[in-house]
Amino acid sequence: MQASHGSALLWRTLRRHRGSMTVAVVLCGLHQLFEALVPVAIGAIVANAIAPGDRTALVAWLAALALLFIALTYSWRLGARLVVAAMEGEGHSLRVEVTDTLLRPRGVRTDMRAGELLSVATSDADRTTWILDLVARAVASAVAVIATAVILFVIDVPLGLGVLVGTAGLFAALHFAAPVIAHRTAEQQARIGTASGVATDLVTGLRPLRGIGGEAAAGERFRAVSADALTATLSAAKVRSLFAGVSTTSSALLAVAIAGWAGWLALSGRIGLAEVITVVGLAQFLIEPLTTLARVPAVVAASRGSADRVARVLDSAPLLDPGRDDVTHRDQGPVLELADLRYRTLDGLDLAVARGEFVGIVAYRPEDADAVFALLSSQVPAGDYTGSFTVGSVLARDLPIELARTLILAEPHDTFLFAGTLGSNITAGRGPAASIDLERALEASAARDVVDLHPAGLDHPVGDDGTTLSGGQRQRIALARALVADPPVLVLHDPTTAVDSVTELNIAEGLLELRHGTDPRTTIVLTSSPALLAAADRVIVIDDGRVIAAETHHRLAETDAVYQTVVVR
């Protein structure tokens, strides 16, 4: 399966449901065959019962017509049920596949934004399954056209031949529009995906945007990408509407031509009244399957475009190297060391953290802090940086990602909480070997106040992304979750920006007591909080991508004017 091509994914979708779809196609084909026989039955009633005035024959033919309607109704219901079941099942499978791919421990290398990935996992996964419905409808419509042509052949050979030639000519003419439809549809889906990505990022970051007064700029950005999506949508809709109008009109004209031909044959005495009724009924019936077949290119384009996007995600290369199988955890615990490291804005960074040390990192430029956090959180592929990054004297690139993430837990500034309860969010990251109990973590993170604030306590419900909590409450719950996990190395990025100074001091004391008592763990905090930095064993100052100072907070506060401005204020 090619990452840039969804054809293989569509074929796989069909193969995975070939059993149920075979039965569904047969049933849907029978439905159309029975539909085609209805005008024949009506013509037979006229010829064999009404014309001769035979009441007994009329009852018998009406009973046969009723059975025909029962057969066509149930064949459609059963066939459609199988198609819908296959589509829903495949949609679920694709959503799970995409989600599993995105949640791979080694990550995925993709240029799609979070919102675009969400769109792929939902709407694109569903649109890919349209191919199942299309196959059933297209085959059934083809059966209808063939059955109609055969019946008309029996009535009049040129009439049946005219249906086949007219249908072939119609689709040959419409075929040339298929590439245009496919291109416009793919462009539309790509623009909508971009707009969805921006919208998701905007909603997710709404609180920070309000805090910095960035609502207007963010809104303008969304209006721009939304306008692009609207332009692409209207362009695609224009082509599809023109195509649908031409195809529907052509189908109707073909049906009118058949009916007119039948009338001319009747006037010339070549066919009777019953046959005219049959032909007119077939002409009316033929409009729907011809219209369905004419819409095949548009539906294929939409399903193919979505399949391309799904395939891009499923075939994305892992972001991180797998590491070496022979690397194991060492009892003495990891020691982090970055030597002459260059990544993003980091320019020859040298940084070493000993086992059990509490280190504060102050980056005068936020982008330096972001780069350091990305490295320590195992988000950066080995090929994206130069220099060395070791964990416990083992190169980070050689660590299996599962082992790296049991040794180092990095809690980002933009905390994420799941829908559930306070308790389920706090214990979500608890490792099997964690030795920190829930109560101690609640006290150290100052999350006990959050829990006690609600009558349900730990059972208090939390919405998606913790929207039912304030920013400070979310930070404390996320910190409690990180502390409960009890990792050998804990990396925190601005964990107290939304709490008051008293709470911040309590958290600093709690971290010091919980993680640096009798069995000290390693803690690294990227922050400018005086309370957290004062609790640290030492503070490392980074500017222009390099370490420019490494001292205690108190020493730096006394001697470094820039540090005083940034931290002490």
XYZ file of C-alpha atoms in Angstrom:
569
model
C 0.000 0.000 0.000
C 1.514 3.305 -1.123
C 1.408 6.174 1.351
C 0.365 8.568 -1.437
C -2.112 6.224 -3.101
C -5.354 4.867 -1.653
C -6.170 2.326 -4.383
C -4.543 -0.488 -2.432
C -6.530 0.498 0.650
C -9.785 0.431 -1.312
C -8.954 -3.007 -2.721
C -8.091 -4.208 0.771
C -11.422 -2.895 2.013
C -13.251 -4.871 -0.650
C -11.230 -8.028 0.033
C -11.846 -7.882 3.771
C -15.602 -7.982 3.174
C -15.713 -10.120 0.044
C -17.938 -12.767 1.665
C -20.711 -10.505 2.915
C -20.351 -8.163 -0.056
C -20.741 -11.023 -2.527
C -24.052 -11.943 -0.917
C -25.037 -8.261 -0.748
C -24.232 -7.693 -4.423
C -26.266 -10.766 -5.426
C -29.238 -9.596 -3.351
C -29.050 -6.023 -4.653
C -28.715 -7.350 -8.198
C -31.802 -9.527 -7.683
C -33.654 -6.489 -6.401
C -32.926 -4.589 -9.615
C -33.779 -7.646 -11.717
C -37.126 -7.955 -9.954
C -37.679 -4.213 -10.414
C -37.105 -4.645 -14.150
C -39.654 -7.482 -14.208
C -42.406 -5.279 -12.722
C -43.198 -3.518 -16.054
C -43.084 -6.939 -17.731
C -45.598 -8.271 -15.211
C -47.876 -5.265 -15.711
C -47.706 -5.735 -19.479
C -48.538 -9.436 -19.026
C -51.545 -8.535 -16.863
C -52.812 -6.244 -19.599
C -52.243 -8.830 -22.337
C -53.379 -11.962 -20.508
C -56.063 -10.757 -18.097
C -57.408 -7.281 -18.802
C -57.571 -7.483 -22.618
C -59.413 -10.837 -22.678
C -61.451 -9.942 -19.539
C -60.266 -13.030 -17.614
C -60.899 -12.417 -13.882
C -59.234 -15.639 -12.790
C -56.096 -14.787 -14.728
C -56.194 -11.266 -13.272
C -56.199 -12.624 -9.709
C -53.378 -15.040 -10.521
C -51.260 -12.351 -12.159
C -51.900 -9.889 -9.310
C -50.791 -12.565 -6.828
C -47.640 -13.105 -8.887
C -47.067 -9.328 -8.930
C -47.458 -9.221 -5.131
C -44.892 -12.004 -4.738
C -42.574 -10.098 -7.050
C -42.881 -6.995 -4.862
C -42.215 -9.051 -1.739
C -39.122 -10.577 -3.348
C -37.715 -7.248 -4.523
C -38.424 -5.589 -1.175
C -36.725 -8.228 0.943
C -33.801 -8.714 -1.424
C -33.101 -4.988 -1.123
C -33.561 -4.891 2.644
C -31.254 -7.854 3.251
C -28.673 -6.683 0.727
C -28.659 -3.122 2.064
C -28.327 -4.423 5.625
C -25.219 -6.388 4.673
C -23.726 -3.351 2.920
C -24.379 -1.059 5.891
C -22.944 -3.642 8.301
C -19.814 -3.936 6.157
C -19.432 -0.139 5.958
C -19.892 0.369 9.697
C -17.518 -2.480 10.515
C -14.873 -1.244 8.089
C -15.247 2.326 9.313
C -14.671 1.143 12.872
C -11.653 -0.923 11.827
C -10.096 1.988 9.940
C -10.653 4.394 12.837
C -8.990 1.928 15.201
C -6.121 1.363 12.743
C -5.477 5.078 12.324
C -5.666 5.651 16.081
C -3.344 2.732 16.802
C -0.896 4.103 14.236
C -0.955 7.562 15.805
C -0.526 6.075 19.293
C 2.486 3.953 18.373
C 5.178 4.391 21.036
C 7.688 5.372 18.345
C 5.320 8.009 16.954
C 4.660 8.734 13.286
C 6.475 11.013 10.873
C 3.758 13.104 9.236
C 3.279 16.707 8.185
C -0.410 16.670 9.132
C -1.646 18.836 11.978
C -3.526 17.381 14.937
C -6.861 18.524 13.536
C -6.099 16.981 10.135
C -5.248 13.690 11.801
C -8.550 13.850 13.673
C -10.323 14.418 10.358
C -8.537 11.414 8.837
C -9.499 9.198 11.788
C -13.169 10.175 11.496
C -14.611 11.578 8.276
C -11.931 10.208 5.916
C -12.193 6.739 7.440
C -15.959 6.829 6.900
C -15.702 8.141 3.328
C -13.265 5.367 2.436
C -16.026 2.841 3.143
C -18.235 4.432 0.480
C -16.522 2.095 -1.967
C -18.504 -0.801 -0.463
C -21.851 0.897 -1.048
C -20.722 2.032 -4.486
C -19.822 -1.492 -5.620
C -23.193 -2.858 -4.523
C -25.124 -0.039 -6.190
C -23.025 -0.030 -9.355
C -23.307 -3.785 -9.911
C -27.040 -3.691 -9.168
C -27.491 -0.799 -11.607
C -25.519 -2.669 -14.266
C -27.811 -5.673 -13.738
C -30.799 -3.364 -14.209
C -29.446 -1.985 -17.505
C -28.580 -5.440 -18.827
C -31.936 -6.907 -17.763
C -33.762 -4.004 -19.418
C -31.773 -4.461 -22.617
C -32.488 -8.215 -22.683
C -36.220 -7.654 -22.187
C -36.237 -5.038 -24.927
C -34.289 -7.411 -27.205
C -37.103 -9.910 -26.764
C -39.659 -7.235 -27.651
C -37.631 -5.682 -30.484
C -33.976 -6.317 -31.296
C -33.106 -2.777 -32.444
C -34.798 -1.403 -29.336
C -32.586 -3.513 -27.022
C -29.514 -2.721 -29.062
C -30.339 0.991 -28.819
C -30.351 0.783 -25.010
C -26.922 -0.826 -24.916
C -25.408 1.558 -27.462
C -26.977 4.603 -25.833
C -25.762 3.587 -22.368
C -22.247 2.904 -23.627
C -22.142 6.243 -25.455
C -23.435 8.096 -22.406
C -20.707 6.753 -20.141
C -17.985 7.154 -22.735
C -18.856 10.851 -22.939
C -19.071 11.286 -19.178
C -15.824 9.386 -18.580
C -13.764 12.396 -19.652
C -15.048 14.399 -16.685
C -13.825 11.850 -14.114
C -10.213 13.177 -13.788
C -11.479 16.734 -13.252
C -13.879 15.551 -10.549
C -11.142 13.513 -8.856
C -8.722 16.471 -8.837
C -11.267 18.974 -7.523
C -12.486 16.541 -4.850
C -8.955 15.767 -3.640
C -8.191 19.489 -3.439
C -11.408 20.078 -1.498
C -10.630 17.340 1.038
C -7.081 18.609 1.548
C -8.268 22.196 2.166
C -11.009 21.010 4.532
C -8.455 18.930 6.406
C -6.244 21.993 6.841
C -9.187 24.056 8.072
C -10.138 21.298 10.513
C -6.581 21.235 11.825
C -6.531 24.972 12.424
C -9.969 24.853 14.055
C -8.912 22.044 16.399
C -5.733 23.869 17.386
C -7.715 27.063 17.911
C -10.278 25.433 20.200
C -7.580 23.532 22.112
C -5.549 26.680 22.699
C -8.467 29.004 23.383
C -7.554 29.691 27.000
C -3.915 30.623 26.307
C -5.046 32.759 23.367
C -7.386 34.693 25.611
C -4.592 35.113 28.098
C -2.324 36.819 25.566
C -5.075 38.592 23.649
C -4.467 36.572 20.504
C -8.092 35.824 19.642
C -8.198 38.289 16.739
C -5.041 36.965 15.045
C -6.140 33.352 15.503
C -9.600 34.165 14.159
C -8.106 35.861 11.113
C -5.930 32.818 10.452
C -8.952 30.515 10.634
C -10.999 32.794 8.371
C -8.231 32.610 5.761
C -7.955 28.817 5.715
C -11.741 28.477 5.933
C -12.094 30.754 2.902
C -9.625 28.527 1.019
C -11.669 25.469 1.995
C -14.877 27.202 0.883
C -13.352 28.112 -2.498
C -12.200 24.519 -3.057
C -15.577 23.148 -1.923
C -17.527 25.429 -4.253
C -15.187 24.567 -7.124
C -15.669 20.842 -6.537
C -19.421 21.276 -6.036
C -19.678 23.203 -9.308
C -18.040 20.385 -11.273
C -20.036 17.668 -9.498
C -23.313 19.571 -9.962
C -22.621 20.114 -13.657
C -21.715 16.457 -14.038
C -24.830 15.329 -12.141
C -27.061 17.636 -14.176
C -25.659 16.458 -17.489
C -25.785 12.793 -16.506
C -29.337 12.988 -15.129
C -30.553 14.872 -18.191
C -28.826 12.421 -20.520
C -30.354 9.476 -18.675
C -33.800 11.032 -18.873
C -33.407 11.812 -22.583
C -32.357 8.229 -23.242
C -35.458 7.002 -21.400
C -37.662 9.404 -23.399
C -36.048 8.177 -26.616
C -36.847 4.574 -25.676
C -40.456 5.443 -24.883
C -40.774 7.440 -28.104
C -39.288 4.588 -30.102
C -41.792 2.194 -28.529
C -44.630 4.545 -29.490
C -43.422 4.654 -33.088
C -43.203 0.848 -33.146
C -46.758 0.622 -31.815
C -48.065 3.025 -34.433
C -46.365 0.982 -37.136
C -47.971 -2.181 -35.803
C -44.739 -3.947 -34.819
C -45.642 -4.195 -31.108
C -48.924 -4.240 -29.194
C -50.363 -2.155 -26.347
C -49.096 -4.480 -23.624
C -45.584 -4.286 -24.992
C -45.802 -0.476 -25.182
C -46.768 -0.408 -21.494
C -43.816 -2.661 -20.696
C -41.366 -0.517 -22.683
C -42.607 2.762 -21.159
C -42.369 1.237 -17.687
C -38.833 0.045 -18.379
C -37.868 3.474 -19.728
C -39.105 5.077 -16.525
C -37.334 2.446 -14.418
C -34.076 2.853 -16.353
C -33.555 6.481 -15.247
C -32.508 5.563 -11.692
C -29.825 2.932 -12.492
C -28.419 5.093 -15.288
C -28.181 8.067 -12.898
C -26.498 5.870 -10.283
C -23.940 4.640 -12.800
C -23.308 8.182 -13.994
C -22.435 9.262 -10.454
C -19.820 6.543 -10.030
C -16.821 8.790 -10.925
C -17.756 11.407 -8.311
C -18.207 8.841 -5.537
C -15.010 7.020 -6.503
C -13.126 10.331 -6.423
C -14.396 11.148 -2.930
C -13.697 7.665 -1.576
C -10.312 7.506 -3.275
C -9.284 10.935 -1.960
C -10.128 9.921 1.603
C -8.401 6.568 1.145
C -5.255 8.398 0.019
C -5.254 10.428 3.243
C -5.901 7.372 5.411
C -3.143 5.461 3.616
C -0.712 8.353 4.210
C -1.228 7.958 7.944
C -1.212 4.153 8.015
C 1.990 4.010 5.975
C 3.760 6.803 7.876
C 7.268 5.869 8.915
C 7.971 5.704 12.667
C 9.324 8.945 14.022
C 11.854 7.367 16.386
C 14.411 4.583 15.999
C 13.525 1.232 17.602
C 16.654 1.151 19.775
C 18.704 -1.933 20.617
C 17.185 -5.071 22.102
C 20.237 -5.748 24.275
C 19.903 -2.477 26.211
C 18.433 -2.964 29.694
C 17.652 -0.778 32.687
C 20.514 -0.293 35.130
C 19.951 -0.437 38.876
C 21.872 2.749 39.552
C 19.263 4.690 37.584
C 19.745 6.908 34.564
C 22.041 9.899 34.427
C 21.184 12.359 31.675
C 23.914 14.007 29.665
C 23.732 16.198 26.577
C 27.107 16.937 25.002
C 27.720 19.444 22.177
C 24.097 19.002 21.217
C 22.634 20.942 18.308
C 18.902 20.869 17.665
C 16.578 23.682 16.584
C 17.906 26.715 18.525
C 20.307 24.667 20.675
C 23.862 25.386 19.600
C 26.396 23.066 21.233
C 24.464 22.559 24.493
C 26.342 20.760 27.285
C 24.144 19.590 30.140
C 24.587 16.825 32.724
C 22.157 15.765 35.478
C 23.186 13.321 38.199
C 21.022 10.593 39.700
C 18.677 11.950 42.370
C 19.411 15.586 41.545
C 16.745 18.299 41.519
C 17.682 20.630 38.664
C 15.987 23.808 37.546
C 16.496 25.038 33.995
C 15.916 28.668 33.092
C 15.877 29.415 29.367
C 15.897 33.105 28.548
C 14.396 32.240 25.162
C 11.239 30.052 25.198
C 12.303 28.228 22.037
C 15.389 26.924 23.843
C 13.204 25.507 26.615
C 10.901 23.903 24.031
C 13.870 22.257 22.296
C 15.304 20.884 25.544
C 11.890 19.529 26.568
C 11.350 17.876 23.178
C 14.705 16.087 23.488
C 14.158 14.923 27.069
C 10.650 13.692 26.276
C 11.906 11.326 23.523
C 10.094 13.169 20.750
C 13.099 13.856 18.533
C 14.479 11.323 16.022
C 18.214 10.683 16.311
C 18.788 12.024 12.807
C 17.307 15.402 13.700
C 20.046 16.430 16.114
C 23.823 16.256 16.325
C 25.995 15.693 19.355
C 25.299 13.050 21.975
C 22.380 12.432 24.311
C 22.950 9.658 26.844
C 20.747 8.102 29.496
C 22.636 6.119 32.096
C 25.727 6.149 29.835
C 23.675 4.601 27.007
C 22.967 6.643 23.893
C 19.301 7.676 23.915
C 18.952 6.498 20.314
C 19.873 2.963 21.431
C 17.221 2.805 24.147
C 14.033 0.941 23.145
C 11.320 3.569 23.266
C 9.264 1.589 25.801
C 12.258 1.499 28.167
C 13.057 5.177 27.603
C 9.555 6.161 28.578
C 9.585 4.073 31.739
C 12.813 5.795 32.782
C 11.863 9.364 31.826
C 8.415 10.894 32.134
C 7.984 14.346 30.618
C 4.881 16.341 31.566
C 4.340 19.178 29.050
C 3.159 22.657 29.842
C 0.002 22.150 27.779
C -1.519 19.495 29.999
C -4.128 17.127 28.609
C -6.810 15.458 30.699
C -9.125 12.722 29.512
C -12.876 12.470 29.850
C -13.546 10.525 33.047
C -13.041 11.437 36.694
C -10.367 13.191 38.695
C -9.270 9.832 40.081
C -9.055 8.080 36.707
C -6.972 10.945 35.309
C -4.543 10.915 38.238
C -3.984 7.146 38.211
C -3.869 6.859 34.394
C -0.077 6.912 34.275
C 0.609 4.809 37.371
C 3.316 2.288 36.575
C 3.338 -1.253 38.000
C 6.448 -0.511 40.073
C 5.318 2.904 41.321
C 5.929 3.347 45.029
C 4.153 6.682 45.499
C 0.653 6.351 46.888
C -2.202 8.530 45.734
C -2.552 10.579 48.925
C 1.120 11.609 48.985
C 0.931 12.641 45.329
C -2.195 14.701 45.978
C -0.512 16.531 48.836
C 2.754 17.156 46.980
C 0.986 18.533 43.893
C -1.533 20.599 45.889
C -4.233 18.652 44.044
C -5.867 17.704 47.346
C -7.536 21.146 47.325
C -8.991 20.424 43.888
C -10.371 17.063 44.998
C -11.827 18.442 48.227
C -13.502 21.274 46.337
C -16.009 18.851 44.801
C -18.535 16.780 46.791
C -17.788 13.685 44.677
C -14.053 13.987 45.402
C -11.994 11.748 43.147
C -15.205 10.667 41.411
C -15.886 14.195 40.177
C -16.412 14.034 36.393
C -13.888 15.655 34.058
C -14.738 16.647 30.496
C -12.528 16.193 27.442
C -9.227 18.022 27.944
C -10.325 18.970 31.451
C -12.616 21.755 30.227
C -14.642 21.568 33.461
C -11.575 22.630 35.474
C -9.655 25.884 35.669
C -6.131 26.163 34.285
C -4.547 25.901 37.722
C -6.672 22.892 38.659
C -5.704 21.136 35.458
C -2.017 21.770 36.125
C -2.262 20.316 39.633
C -4.153 17.213 38.480
C -1.595 16.625 35.707
C 1.253 17.051 38.186
C -0.388 14.575 40.584
C -0.642 12.103 37.687
C 3.075 12.500 36.946
C 3.993 12.042 40.608
C 1.848 8.916 40.978
C 3.682 7.368 38.019
C 6.890 7.744 40.094
C 9.410 7.725 37.204
C 13.168 7.596 37.860
C 13.437 10.887 35.952
C 10.610 13.433 35.919
C 10.783 16.379 33.512
C 8.308 19.215 34.086
C 7.779 22.185 31.791
C 6.294 25.249 33.520
C 4.069 23.167 35.840
C 2.836 26.073 37.987
C 2.160 29.006 35.653
C -1.590 29.002 36.426
C -1.430 28.731 40.246
C -0.988 31.429 42.886
C 2.320 32.045 44.659
C 1.285 30.284 47.883
C 0.239 27.148 46.023
C 3.423 27.346 43.973
C 5.507 27.374 47.160
C 3.566 24.382 48.522
C 4.191 22.478 45.287
C 7.916 23.246 45.433
C 8.103 21.941 48.994
C 5.987 18.926 48.060
C 8.244 18.000 45.141
C 11.323 18.316 47.321
C 9.866 16.137 50.067
C 8.294 13.496 47.812
C 11.047 12.960 45.244
C 14.198 13.967 47.099
C 13.913 12.346 50.511
C 15.445 9.025 51.563
C 15.291 7.506 48.064
C 15.881 10.484 45.771
C 14.633 10.531 42.218
C 15.841 12.843 39.473
C 13.674 15.891 38.786
C 14.203 18.468 36.055
C 11.981 21.544 35.933
C 12.066 24.015 33.057
C 10.643 27.115 34.680
C 11.170 30.693 35.778
C 9.319 30.163 39.077
C 11.423 31.460 42.001
C 9.775 28.963 44.370
C 10.654 25.924 42.244
C 14.140 27.198 41.437
C 14.859 27.886 45.103
C 14.000 24.254 45.899
C 16.381 22.936 43.224
C 19.896 21.715 44.020
C 21.185 23.935 41.227
C 19.901 26.066 38.393
C 21.163 25.842 34.814
C 20.710 28.984 32.723
C 20.478 28.684 28.927
C 20.700 31.507 26.416
C 21.344 31.444 22.662
C 21.207 27.653 22.779
C 24.067 27.268 25.280
C 24.538 26.933 29.010
C 25.779 30.265 30.314
C 25.546 29.620 34.059
C 25.084 26.790 36.578
C 24.672 27.860 40.201
C 22.174 27.810 43.048
C 19.132 30.006 42.723
C 20.205 32.200 45.610
C 23.657 32.746 44.177
C 22.283 33.658 40.746
C 19.674 35.960 42.275
C 22.425 37.839 44.050
C 25.005 38.099 41.272
C 23.266 37.869 37.862
C 21.365 40.986 36.788
C 19.626 39.299 33.850
C 18.572 36.388 36.038
C 17.164 38.858 38.563
C 15.094 40.490 35.816
C 13.756 37.222 34.381
C 13.203 35.251 37.598
C 13.162 37.458 40.675
C 11.376 40.392 39.008
